[in-house]
mmCIF file of C-alpha atoms in Angstrom:
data_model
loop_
_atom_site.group_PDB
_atom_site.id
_atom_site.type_symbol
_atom_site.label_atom_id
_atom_site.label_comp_id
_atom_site.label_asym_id
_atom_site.label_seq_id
_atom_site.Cartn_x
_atom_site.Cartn_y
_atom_site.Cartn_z
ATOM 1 C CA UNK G 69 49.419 17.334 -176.734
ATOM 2 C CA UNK G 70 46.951 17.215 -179.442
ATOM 3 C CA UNK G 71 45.549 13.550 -177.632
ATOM 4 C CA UNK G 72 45.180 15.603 -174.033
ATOM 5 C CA UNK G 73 43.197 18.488 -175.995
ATOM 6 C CA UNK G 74 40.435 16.380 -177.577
ATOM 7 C CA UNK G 75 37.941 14.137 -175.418
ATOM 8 C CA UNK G 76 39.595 11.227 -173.274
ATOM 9 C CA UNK G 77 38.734 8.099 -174.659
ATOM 10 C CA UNK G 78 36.267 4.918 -172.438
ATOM 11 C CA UNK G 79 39.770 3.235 -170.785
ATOM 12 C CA UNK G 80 40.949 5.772 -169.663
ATOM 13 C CA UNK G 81 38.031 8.068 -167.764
ATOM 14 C CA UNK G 82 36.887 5.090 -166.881
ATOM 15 C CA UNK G 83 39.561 3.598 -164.617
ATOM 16 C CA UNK G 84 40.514 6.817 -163.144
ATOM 17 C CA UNK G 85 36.965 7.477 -162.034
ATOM 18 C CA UNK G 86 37.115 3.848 -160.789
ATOM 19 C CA UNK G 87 40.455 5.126 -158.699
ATOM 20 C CA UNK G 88 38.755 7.048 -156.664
ATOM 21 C CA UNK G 89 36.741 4.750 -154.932
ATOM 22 C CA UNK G 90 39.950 3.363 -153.250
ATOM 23 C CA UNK G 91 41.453 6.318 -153.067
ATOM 24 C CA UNK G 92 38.652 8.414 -150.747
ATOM 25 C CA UNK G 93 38.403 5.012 -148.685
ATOM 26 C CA UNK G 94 41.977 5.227 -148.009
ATOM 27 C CA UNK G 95 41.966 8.720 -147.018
ATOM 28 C CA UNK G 96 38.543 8.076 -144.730
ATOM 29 C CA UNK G 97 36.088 9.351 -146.963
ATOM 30 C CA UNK G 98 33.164 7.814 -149.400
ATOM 31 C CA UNK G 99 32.829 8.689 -153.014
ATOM 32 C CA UNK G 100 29.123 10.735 -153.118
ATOM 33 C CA UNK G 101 28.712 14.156 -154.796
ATOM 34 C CA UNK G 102 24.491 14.610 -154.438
ATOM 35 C CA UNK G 103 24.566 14.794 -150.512
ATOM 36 C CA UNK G 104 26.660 18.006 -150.928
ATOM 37 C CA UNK G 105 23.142 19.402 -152.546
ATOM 38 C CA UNK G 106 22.013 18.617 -148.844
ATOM 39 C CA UNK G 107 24.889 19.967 -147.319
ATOM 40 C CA UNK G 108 24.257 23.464 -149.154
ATOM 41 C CA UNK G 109 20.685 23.522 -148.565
ATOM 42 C CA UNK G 110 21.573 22.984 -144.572
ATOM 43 C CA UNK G 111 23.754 26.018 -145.529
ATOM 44 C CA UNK G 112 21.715 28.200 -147.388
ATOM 45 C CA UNK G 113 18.094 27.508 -146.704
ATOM 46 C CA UNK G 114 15.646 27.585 -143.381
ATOM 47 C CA UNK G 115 15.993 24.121 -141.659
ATOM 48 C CA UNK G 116 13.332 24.817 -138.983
ATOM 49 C CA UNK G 117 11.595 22.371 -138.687
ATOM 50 C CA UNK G 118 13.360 20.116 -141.157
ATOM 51 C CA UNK G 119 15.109 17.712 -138.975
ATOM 52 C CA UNK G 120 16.547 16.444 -142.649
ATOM 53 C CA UNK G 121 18.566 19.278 -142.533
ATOM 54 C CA UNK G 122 19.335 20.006 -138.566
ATOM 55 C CA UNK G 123 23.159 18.811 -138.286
ATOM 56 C CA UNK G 124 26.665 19.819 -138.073
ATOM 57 C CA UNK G 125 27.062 20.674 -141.855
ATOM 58 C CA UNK G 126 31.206 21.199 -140.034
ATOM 59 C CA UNK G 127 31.389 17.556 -140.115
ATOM 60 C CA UNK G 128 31.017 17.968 -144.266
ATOM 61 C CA UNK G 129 33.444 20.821 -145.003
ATOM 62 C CA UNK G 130 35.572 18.265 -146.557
ATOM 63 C CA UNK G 131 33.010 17.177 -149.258
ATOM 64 C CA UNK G 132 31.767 20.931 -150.306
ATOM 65 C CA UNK G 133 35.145 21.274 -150.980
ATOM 66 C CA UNK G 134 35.565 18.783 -153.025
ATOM 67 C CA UNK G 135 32.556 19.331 -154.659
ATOM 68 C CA UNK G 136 33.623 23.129 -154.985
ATOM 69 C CA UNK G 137 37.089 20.986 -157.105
ATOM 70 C CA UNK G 138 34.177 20.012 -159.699
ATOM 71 C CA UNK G 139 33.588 23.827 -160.611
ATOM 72 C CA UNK G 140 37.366 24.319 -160.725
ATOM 73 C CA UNK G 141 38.043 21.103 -163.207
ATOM 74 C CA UNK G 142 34.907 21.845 -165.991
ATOM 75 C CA UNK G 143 36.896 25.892 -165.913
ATOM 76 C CA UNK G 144 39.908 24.105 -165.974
ATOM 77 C CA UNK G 145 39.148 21.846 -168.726
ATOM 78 C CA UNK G 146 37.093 24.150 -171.023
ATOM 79 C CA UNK G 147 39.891 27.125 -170.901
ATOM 80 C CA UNK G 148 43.128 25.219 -171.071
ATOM 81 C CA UNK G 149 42.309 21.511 -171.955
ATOM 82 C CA UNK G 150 40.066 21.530 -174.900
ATOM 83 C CA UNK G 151 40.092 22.196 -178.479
ATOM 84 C CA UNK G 152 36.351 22.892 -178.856
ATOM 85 C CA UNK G 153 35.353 20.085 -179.840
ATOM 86 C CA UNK G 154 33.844 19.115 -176.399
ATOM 87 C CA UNK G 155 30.165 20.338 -176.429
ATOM 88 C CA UNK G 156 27.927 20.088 -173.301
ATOM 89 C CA UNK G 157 24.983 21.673 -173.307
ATOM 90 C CA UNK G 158 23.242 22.013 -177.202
ATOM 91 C CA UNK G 159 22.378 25.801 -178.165
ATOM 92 C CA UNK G 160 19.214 25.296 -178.575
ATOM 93 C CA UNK G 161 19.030 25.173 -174.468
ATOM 94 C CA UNK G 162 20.895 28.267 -174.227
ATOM 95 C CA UNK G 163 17.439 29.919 -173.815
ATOM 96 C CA UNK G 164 14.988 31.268 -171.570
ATOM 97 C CA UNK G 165 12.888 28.017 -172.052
ATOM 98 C CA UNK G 166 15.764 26.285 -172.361
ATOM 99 C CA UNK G 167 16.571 26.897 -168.840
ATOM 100 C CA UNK G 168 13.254 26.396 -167.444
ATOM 101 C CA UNK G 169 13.810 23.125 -168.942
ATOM 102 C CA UNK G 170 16.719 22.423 -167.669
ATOM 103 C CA UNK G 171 15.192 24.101 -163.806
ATOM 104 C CA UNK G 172 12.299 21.218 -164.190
ATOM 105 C CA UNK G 173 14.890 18.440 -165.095
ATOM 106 C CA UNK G 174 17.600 19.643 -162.153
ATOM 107 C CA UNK G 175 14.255 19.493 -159.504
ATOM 108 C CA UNK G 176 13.921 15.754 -160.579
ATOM 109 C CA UNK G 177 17.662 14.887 -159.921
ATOM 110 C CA UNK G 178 17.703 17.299 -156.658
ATOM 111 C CA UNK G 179 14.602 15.392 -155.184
ATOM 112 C CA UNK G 180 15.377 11.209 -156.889
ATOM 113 C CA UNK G 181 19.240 11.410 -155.594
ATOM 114 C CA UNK G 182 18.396 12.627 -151.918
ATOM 115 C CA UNK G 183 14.871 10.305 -151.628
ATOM 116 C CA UNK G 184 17.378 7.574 -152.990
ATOM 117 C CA UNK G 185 20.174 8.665 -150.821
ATOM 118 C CA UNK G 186 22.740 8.637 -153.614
ATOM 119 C CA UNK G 187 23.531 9.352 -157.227
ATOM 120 C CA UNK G 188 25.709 7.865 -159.994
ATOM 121 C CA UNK G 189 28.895 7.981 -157.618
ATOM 122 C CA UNK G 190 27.248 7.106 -154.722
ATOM 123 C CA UNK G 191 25.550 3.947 -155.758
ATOM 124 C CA UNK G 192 26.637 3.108 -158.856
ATOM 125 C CA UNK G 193 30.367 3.925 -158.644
ATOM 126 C CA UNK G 194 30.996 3.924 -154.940
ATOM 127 C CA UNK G 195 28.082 1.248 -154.017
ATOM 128 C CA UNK G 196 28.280 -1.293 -157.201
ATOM 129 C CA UNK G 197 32.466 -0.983 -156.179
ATOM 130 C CA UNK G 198 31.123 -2.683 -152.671
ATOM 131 C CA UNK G 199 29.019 -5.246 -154.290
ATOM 132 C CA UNK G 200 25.696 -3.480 -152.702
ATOM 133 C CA UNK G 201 22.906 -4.966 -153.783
ATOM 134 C CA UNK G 202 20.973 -1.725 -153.406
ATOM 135 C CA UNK G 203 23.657 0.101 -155.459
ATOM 136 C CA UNK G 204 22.663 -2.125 -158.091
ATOM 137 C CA UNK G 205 18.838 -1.652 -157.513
ATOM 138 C CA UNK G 206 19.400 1.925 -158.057
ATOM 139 C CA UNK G 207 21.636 2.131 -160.992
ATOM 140 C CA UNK G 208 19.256 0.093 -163.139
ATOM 141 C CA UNK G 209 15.856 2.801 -162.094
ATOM 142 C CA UNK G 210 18.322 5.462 -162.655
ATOM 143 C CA UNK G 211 18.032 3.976 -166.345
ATOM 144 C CA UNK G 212 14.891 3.050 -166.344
ATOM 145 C CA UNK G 213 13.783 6.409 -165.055
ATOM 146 C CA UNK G 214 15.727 7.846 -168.312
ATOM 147 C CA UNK G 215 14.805 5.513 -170.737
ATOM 148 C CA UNK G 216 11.337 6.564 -169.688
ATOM 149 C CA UNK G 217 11.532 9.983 -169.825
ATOM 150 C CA UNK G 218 13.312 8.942 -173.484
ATOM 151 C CA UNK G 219 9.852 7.456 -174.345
ATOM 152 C CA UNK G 220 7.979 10.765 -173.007
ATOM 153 C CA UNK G 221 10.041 12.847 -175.092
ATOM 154 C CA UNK G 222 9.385 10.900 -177.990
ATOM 155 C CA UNK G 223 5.875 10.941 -177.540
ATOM 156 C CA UNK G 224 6.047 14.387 -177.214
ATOM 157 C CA UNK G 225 7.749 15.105 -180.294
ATOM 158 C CA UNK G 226 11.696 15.813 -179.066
ATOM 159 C CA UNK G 227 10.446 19.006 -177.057
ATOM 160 C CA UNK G 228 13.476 18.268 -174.958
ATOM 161 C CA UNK V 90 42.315 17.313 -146.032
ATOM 162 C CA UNK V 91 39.802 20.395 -147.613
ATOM 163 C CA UNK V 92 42.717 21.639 -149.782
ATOM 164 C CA UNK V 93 43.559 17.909 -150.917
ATOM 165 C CA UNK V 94 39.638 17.070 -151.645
ATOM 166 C CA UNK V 95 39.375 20.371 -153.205
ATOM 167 C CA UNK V 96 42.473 19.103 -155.518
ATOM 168 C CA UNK V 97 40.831 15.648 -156.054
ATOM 169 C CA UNK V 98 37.590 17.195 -156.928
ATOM 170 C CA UNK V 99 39.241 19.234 -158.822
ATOM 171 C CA UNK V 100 40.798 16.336 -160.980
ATOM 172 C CA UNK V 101 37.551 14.396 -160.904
ATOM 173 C CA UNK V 102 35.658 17.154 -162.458
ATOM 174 C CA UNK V 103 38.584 17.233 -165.239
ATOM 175 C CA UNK V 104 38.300 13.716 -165.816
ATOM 176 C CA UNK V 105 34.037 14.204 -166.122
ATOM 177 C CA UNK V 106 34.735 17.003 -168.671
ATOM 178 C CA UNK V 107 37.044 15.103 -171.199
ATOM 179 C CA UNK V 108 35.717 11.910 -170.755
ATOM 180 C CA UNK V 109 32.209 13.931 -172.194
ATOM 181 C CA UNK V 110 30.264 12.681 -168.896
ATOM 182 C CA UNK V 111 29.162 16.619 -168.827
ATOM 183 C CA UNK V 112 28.134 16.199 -172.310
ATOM 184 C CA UNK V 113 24.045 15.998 -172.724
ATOM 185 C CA UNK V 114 24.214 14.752 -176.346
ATOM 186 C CA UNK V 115 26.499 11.958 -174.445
ATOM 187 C CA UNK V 116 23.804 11.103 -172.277
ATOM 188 C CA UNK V 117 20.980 11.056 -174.708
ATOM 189 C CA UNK V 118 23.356 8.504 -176.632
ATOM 190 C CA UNK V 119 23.594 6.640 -174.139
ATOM 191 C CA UNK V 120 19.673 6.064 -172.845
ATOM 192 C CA UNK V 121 19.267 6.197 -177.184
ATOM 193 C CA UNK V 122 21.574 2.846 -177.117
ATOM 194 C CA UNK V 123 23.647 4.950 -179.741
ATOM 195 C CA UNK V 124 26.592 5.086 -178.152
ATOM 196 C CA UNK V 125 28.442 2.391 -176.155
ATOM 197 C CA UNK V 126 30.768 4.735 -174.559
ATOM 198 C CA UNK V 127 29.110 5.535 -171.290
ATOM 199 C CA UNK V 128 28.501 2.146 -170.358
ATOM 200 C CA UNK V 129 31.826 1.207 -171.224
ATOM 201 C CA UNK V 130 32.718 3.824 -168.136
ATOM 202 C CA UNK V 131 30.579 3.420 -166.195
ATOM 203 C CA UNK V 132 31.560 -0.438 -166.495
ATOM 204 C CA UNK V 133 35.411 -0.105 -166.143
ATOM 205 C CA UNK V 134 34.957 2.145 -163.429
ATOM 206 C CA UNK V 135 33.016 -0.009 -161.374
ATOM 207 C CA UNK V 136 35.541 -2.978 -162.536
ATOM 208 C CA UNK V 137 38.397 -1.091 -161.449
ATOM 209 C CA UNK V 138 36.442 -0.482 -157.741
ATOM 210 C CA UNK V 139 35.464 -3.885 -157.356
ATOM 211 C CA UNK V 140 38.981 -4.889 -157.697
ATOM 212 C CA UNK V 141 41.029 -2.166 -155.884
ATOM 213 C CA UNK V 142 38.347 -2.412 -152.855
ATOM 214 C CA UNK V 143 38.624 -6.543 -153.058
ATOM 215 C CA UNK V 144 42.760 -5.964 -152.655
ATOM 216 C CA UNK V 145 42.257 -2.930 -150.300
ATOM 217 C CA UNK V 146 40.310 -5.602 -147.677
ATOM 218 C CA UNK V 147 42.785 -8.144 -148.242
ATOM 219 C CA UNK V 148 45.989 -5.665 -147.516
ATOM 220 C CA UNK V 149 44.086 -3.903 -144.536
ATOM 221 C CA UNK V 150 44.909 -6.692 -142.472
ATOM 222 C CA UNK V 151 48.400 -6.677 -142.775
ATOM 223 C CA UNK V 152 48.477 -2.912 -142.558
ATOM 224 C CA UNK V 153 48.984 -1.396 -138.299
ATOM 225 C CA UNK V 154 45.446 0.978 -138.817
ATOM 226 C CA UNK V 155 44.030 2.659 -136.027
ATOM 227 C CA UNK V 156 40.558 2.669 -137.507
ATOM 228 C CA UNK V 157 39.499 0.082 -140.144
ATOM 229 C CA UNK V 158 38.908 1.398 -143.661
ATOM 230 C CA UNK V 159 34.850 2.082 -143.918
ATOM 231 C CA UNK V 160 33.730 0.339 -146.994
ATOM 232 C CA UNK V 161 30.758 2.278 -149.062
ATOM 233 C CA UNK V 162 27.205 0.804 -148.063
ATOM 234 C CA UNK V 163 23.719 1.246 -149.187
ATOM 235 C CA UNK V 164 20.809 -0.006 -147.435
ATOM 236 C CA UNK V 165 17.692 -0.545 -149.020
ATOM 237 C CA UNK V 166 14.551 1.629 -149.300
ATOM 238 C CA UNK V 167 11.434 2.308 -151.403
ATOM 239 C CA UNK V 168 13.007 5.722 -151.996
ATOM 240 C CA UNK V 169 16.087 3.790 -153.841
ATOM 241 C CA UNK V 170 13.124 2.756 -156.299
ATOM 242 C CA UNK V 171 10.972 6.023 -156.424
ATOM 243 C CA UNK V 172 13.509 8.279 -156.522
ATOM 244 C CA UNK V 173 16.218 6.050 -158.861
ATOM 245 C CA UNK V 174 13.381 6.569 -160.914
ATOM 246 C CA UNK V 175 12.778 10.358 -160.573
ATOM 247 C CA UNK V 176 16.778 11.032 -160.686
ATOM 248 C CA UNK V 177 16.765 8.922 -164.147
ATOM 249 C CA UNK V 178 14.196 10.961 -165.928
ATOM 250 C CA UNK V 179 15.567 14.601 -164.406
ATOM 251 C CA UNK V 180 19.661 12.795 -166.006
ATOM 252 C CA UNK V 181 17.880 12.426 -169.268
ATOM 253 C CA UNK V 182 16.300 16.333 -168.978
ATOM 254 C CA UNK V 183 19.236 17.844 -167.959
ATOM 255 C CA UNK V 184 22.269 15.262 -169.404
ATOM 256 C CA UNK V 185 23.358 15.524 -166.231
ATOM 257 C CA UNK V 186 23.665 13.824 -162.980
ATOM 258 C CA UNK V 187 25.067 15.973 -160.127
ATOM 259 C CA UNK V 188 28.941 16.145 -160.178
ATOM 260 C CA UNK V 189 28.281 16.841 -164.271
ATOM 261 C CA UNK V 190 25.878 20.060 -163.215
ATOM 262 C CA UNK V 191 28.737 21.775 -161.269
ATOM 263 C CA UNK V 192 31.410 20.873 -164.519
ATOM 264 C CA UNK V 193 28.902 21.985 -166.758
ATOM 265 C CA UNK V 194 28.832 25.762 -164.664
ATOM 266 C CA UNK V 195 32.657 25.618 -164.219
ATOM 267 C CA UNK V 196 32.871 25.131 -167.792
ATOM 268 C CA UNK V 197 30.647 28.483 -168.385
ATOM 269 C CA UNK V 198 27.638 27.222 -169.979
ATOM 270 C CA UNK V 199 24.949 29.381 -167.896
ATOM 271 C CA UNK V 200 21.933 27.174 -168.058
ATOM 272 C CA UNK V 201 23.600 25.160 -165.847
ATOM 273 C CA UNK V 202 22.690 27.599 -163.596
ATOM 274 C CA UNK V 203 19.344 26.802 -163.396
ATOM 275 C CA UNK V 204 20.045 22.983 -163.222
ATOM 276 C CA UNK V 205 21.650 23.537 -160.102
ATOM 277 C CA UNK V 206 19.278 25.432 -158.781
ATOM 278 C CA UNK V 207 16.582 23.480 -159.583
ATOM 279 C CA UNK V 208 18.619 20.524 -157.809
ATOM 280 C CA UNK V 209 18.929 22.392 -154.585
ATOM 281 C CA UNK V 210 15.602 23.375 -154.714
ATOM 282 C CA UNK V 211 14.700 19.447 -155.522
ATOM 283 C CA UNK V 212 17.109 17.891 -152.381
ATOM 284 C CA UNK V 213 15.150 20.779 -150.076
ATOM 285 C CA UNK V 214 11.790 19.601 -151.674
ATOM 286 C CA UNK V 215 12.476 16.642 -150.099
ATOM 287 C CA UNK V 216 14.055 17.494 -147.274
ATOM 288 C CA UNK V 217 10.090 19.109 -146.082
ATOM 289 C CA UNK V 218 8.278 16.291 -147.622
ATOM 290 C CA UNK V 219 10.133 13.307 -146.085
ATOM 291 C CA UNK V 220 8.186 12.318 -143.271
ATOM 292 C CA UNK V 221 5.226 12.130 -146.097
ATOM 293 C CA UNK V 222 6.733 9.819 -148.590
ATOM 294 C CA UNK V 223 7.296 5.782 -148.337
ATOM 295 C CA UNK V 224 10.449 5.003 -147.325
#
């Protein structure tokens, strides 16, 4: 019990991420969490005019819901699978600037996933799985994107 | 199908939140070269697909389908290099790419919140300035 209540070790989060890949081809679907940010702005904001946004957002149910499953497994986890010693966000963000730091950095991934039509499970789960050369293009400026913003950060003194 | 991907999402957002995938100081280790543990699953995982997805296509043909099994593909744009780029820098900022954001909220930390938001408001960002940018 004690092993279940602290963090998961590499081998074995790993593979069962891996899993899935199979698993949603099997059962029809693809493996890719950021186009349900496009599914719920479809839902929730105007799309006049925004042909992006002008489709059946029906055809999709299956993914918000899924994606709604992500919600229910961090309450899950933090209330009956954790002994504390799993810490996500620092303290020092749990402020008003905090947040807006947080806002600026959540715009970035909103706007980089959609312009590059996927995000960690998308291309570099899901696509690298496939052999996509693409995939691969996109995993390594995912890290080059953070290493830079590493370097910015730096420069700036660990503001972030 | 929606209560079963509501279960697997479910148990994917579990697995995110104990294997520390959620975790910002997790992420920072990892783009700090501090830590090998993210690329260690990040690597199995994608070992793991390669090889289930290589034995899926070889037992599809011996298998009476309707409808062949669709394979994940990518095709390739300048947006896979502009916004890679921008989606790295806003994972560093936030330790969080976007299954992680929704974990992070189920998990109660509220300025979470305001990731998420800011990643709708990002995708619809895009969503009017599309026909503008290279593609």
């Amino acid at each position: 019990m004690k092993s279940i209540l602290q963090p998961w070790p590499w081998w074995v989060t790993g593979p069962l991420i891996g899993l899935f890949v199979p698993l949603m081809v099997v059962l029809g679907k693809k493996l890719g969490i950021s186009s349900n940010l496009k599914h719920a702005c479809a839902m929730l904001l105007p799309t006049r005019n925004v042909s992006y946004l002008q489709y059946s957002v029906k055809d999709f149910v299956w993914s918000l819901w899924f994606f709604a499953g992500l919600f229910a497994g961090g309450l899950v986890g933090q209330a009956f699978l954790s002994d504390g010693s799993v810490a996500l966000l620092p303290v020092s963000l749990f402020s008003v600037r905090g947040a807006s730091i947080l806002f600026v950095g959540g715009l970035l991934v909103g706007f980089g996933t959609r312009y590059a039509e996927g995000c960690t499970s998308g291309h570099s789960i899901s696509g690298l799985s496939n052999l996509q050369k693409p995939a691969l293009i996109a995993t390594l400026c995912f890290f080059a994107g953070g290493l830079v913003m590493r370097g910015v950060d730096a420069i700036l003194g660990g503001v972030l | 199908m929606n209560a079963l991907q509501f279960i697997l999402g479910g148990l994917f957002g579990l697995i995110l939140f104990k294997g520390q995938v959620a975790s910002l100081p997790k992420i920072r280790a990892m783009f700090g070269f501090r830590e090998p543990d993210l690329y260690l699953i990040i690597g199995s995982a994608v070992a793991v697909g390669i090889f289930s997805l290589q034995i899926l296509k070889r037992v599809e043909r011996h298998l009476p389908l309707k409808t062949p099994f669709h394979y994940p593909e990518k095709e390739m744009t300048k947006g896979v290099i502009i916004g890679g780029l921008c989606f790295g820098m806003g994972w560093y900022i936030t330790g969080a790419c976007p299954g992680p954001i929704a974990v992070q909220v189920g998990a109660g930390d509220w300025p979470a919140w305001a990731t998420l938001a800011g990643a709708v408001l990002g995708t619809y960002l895009y969503a009017r300035l599309k026909h503008r940018l290279p593609h």
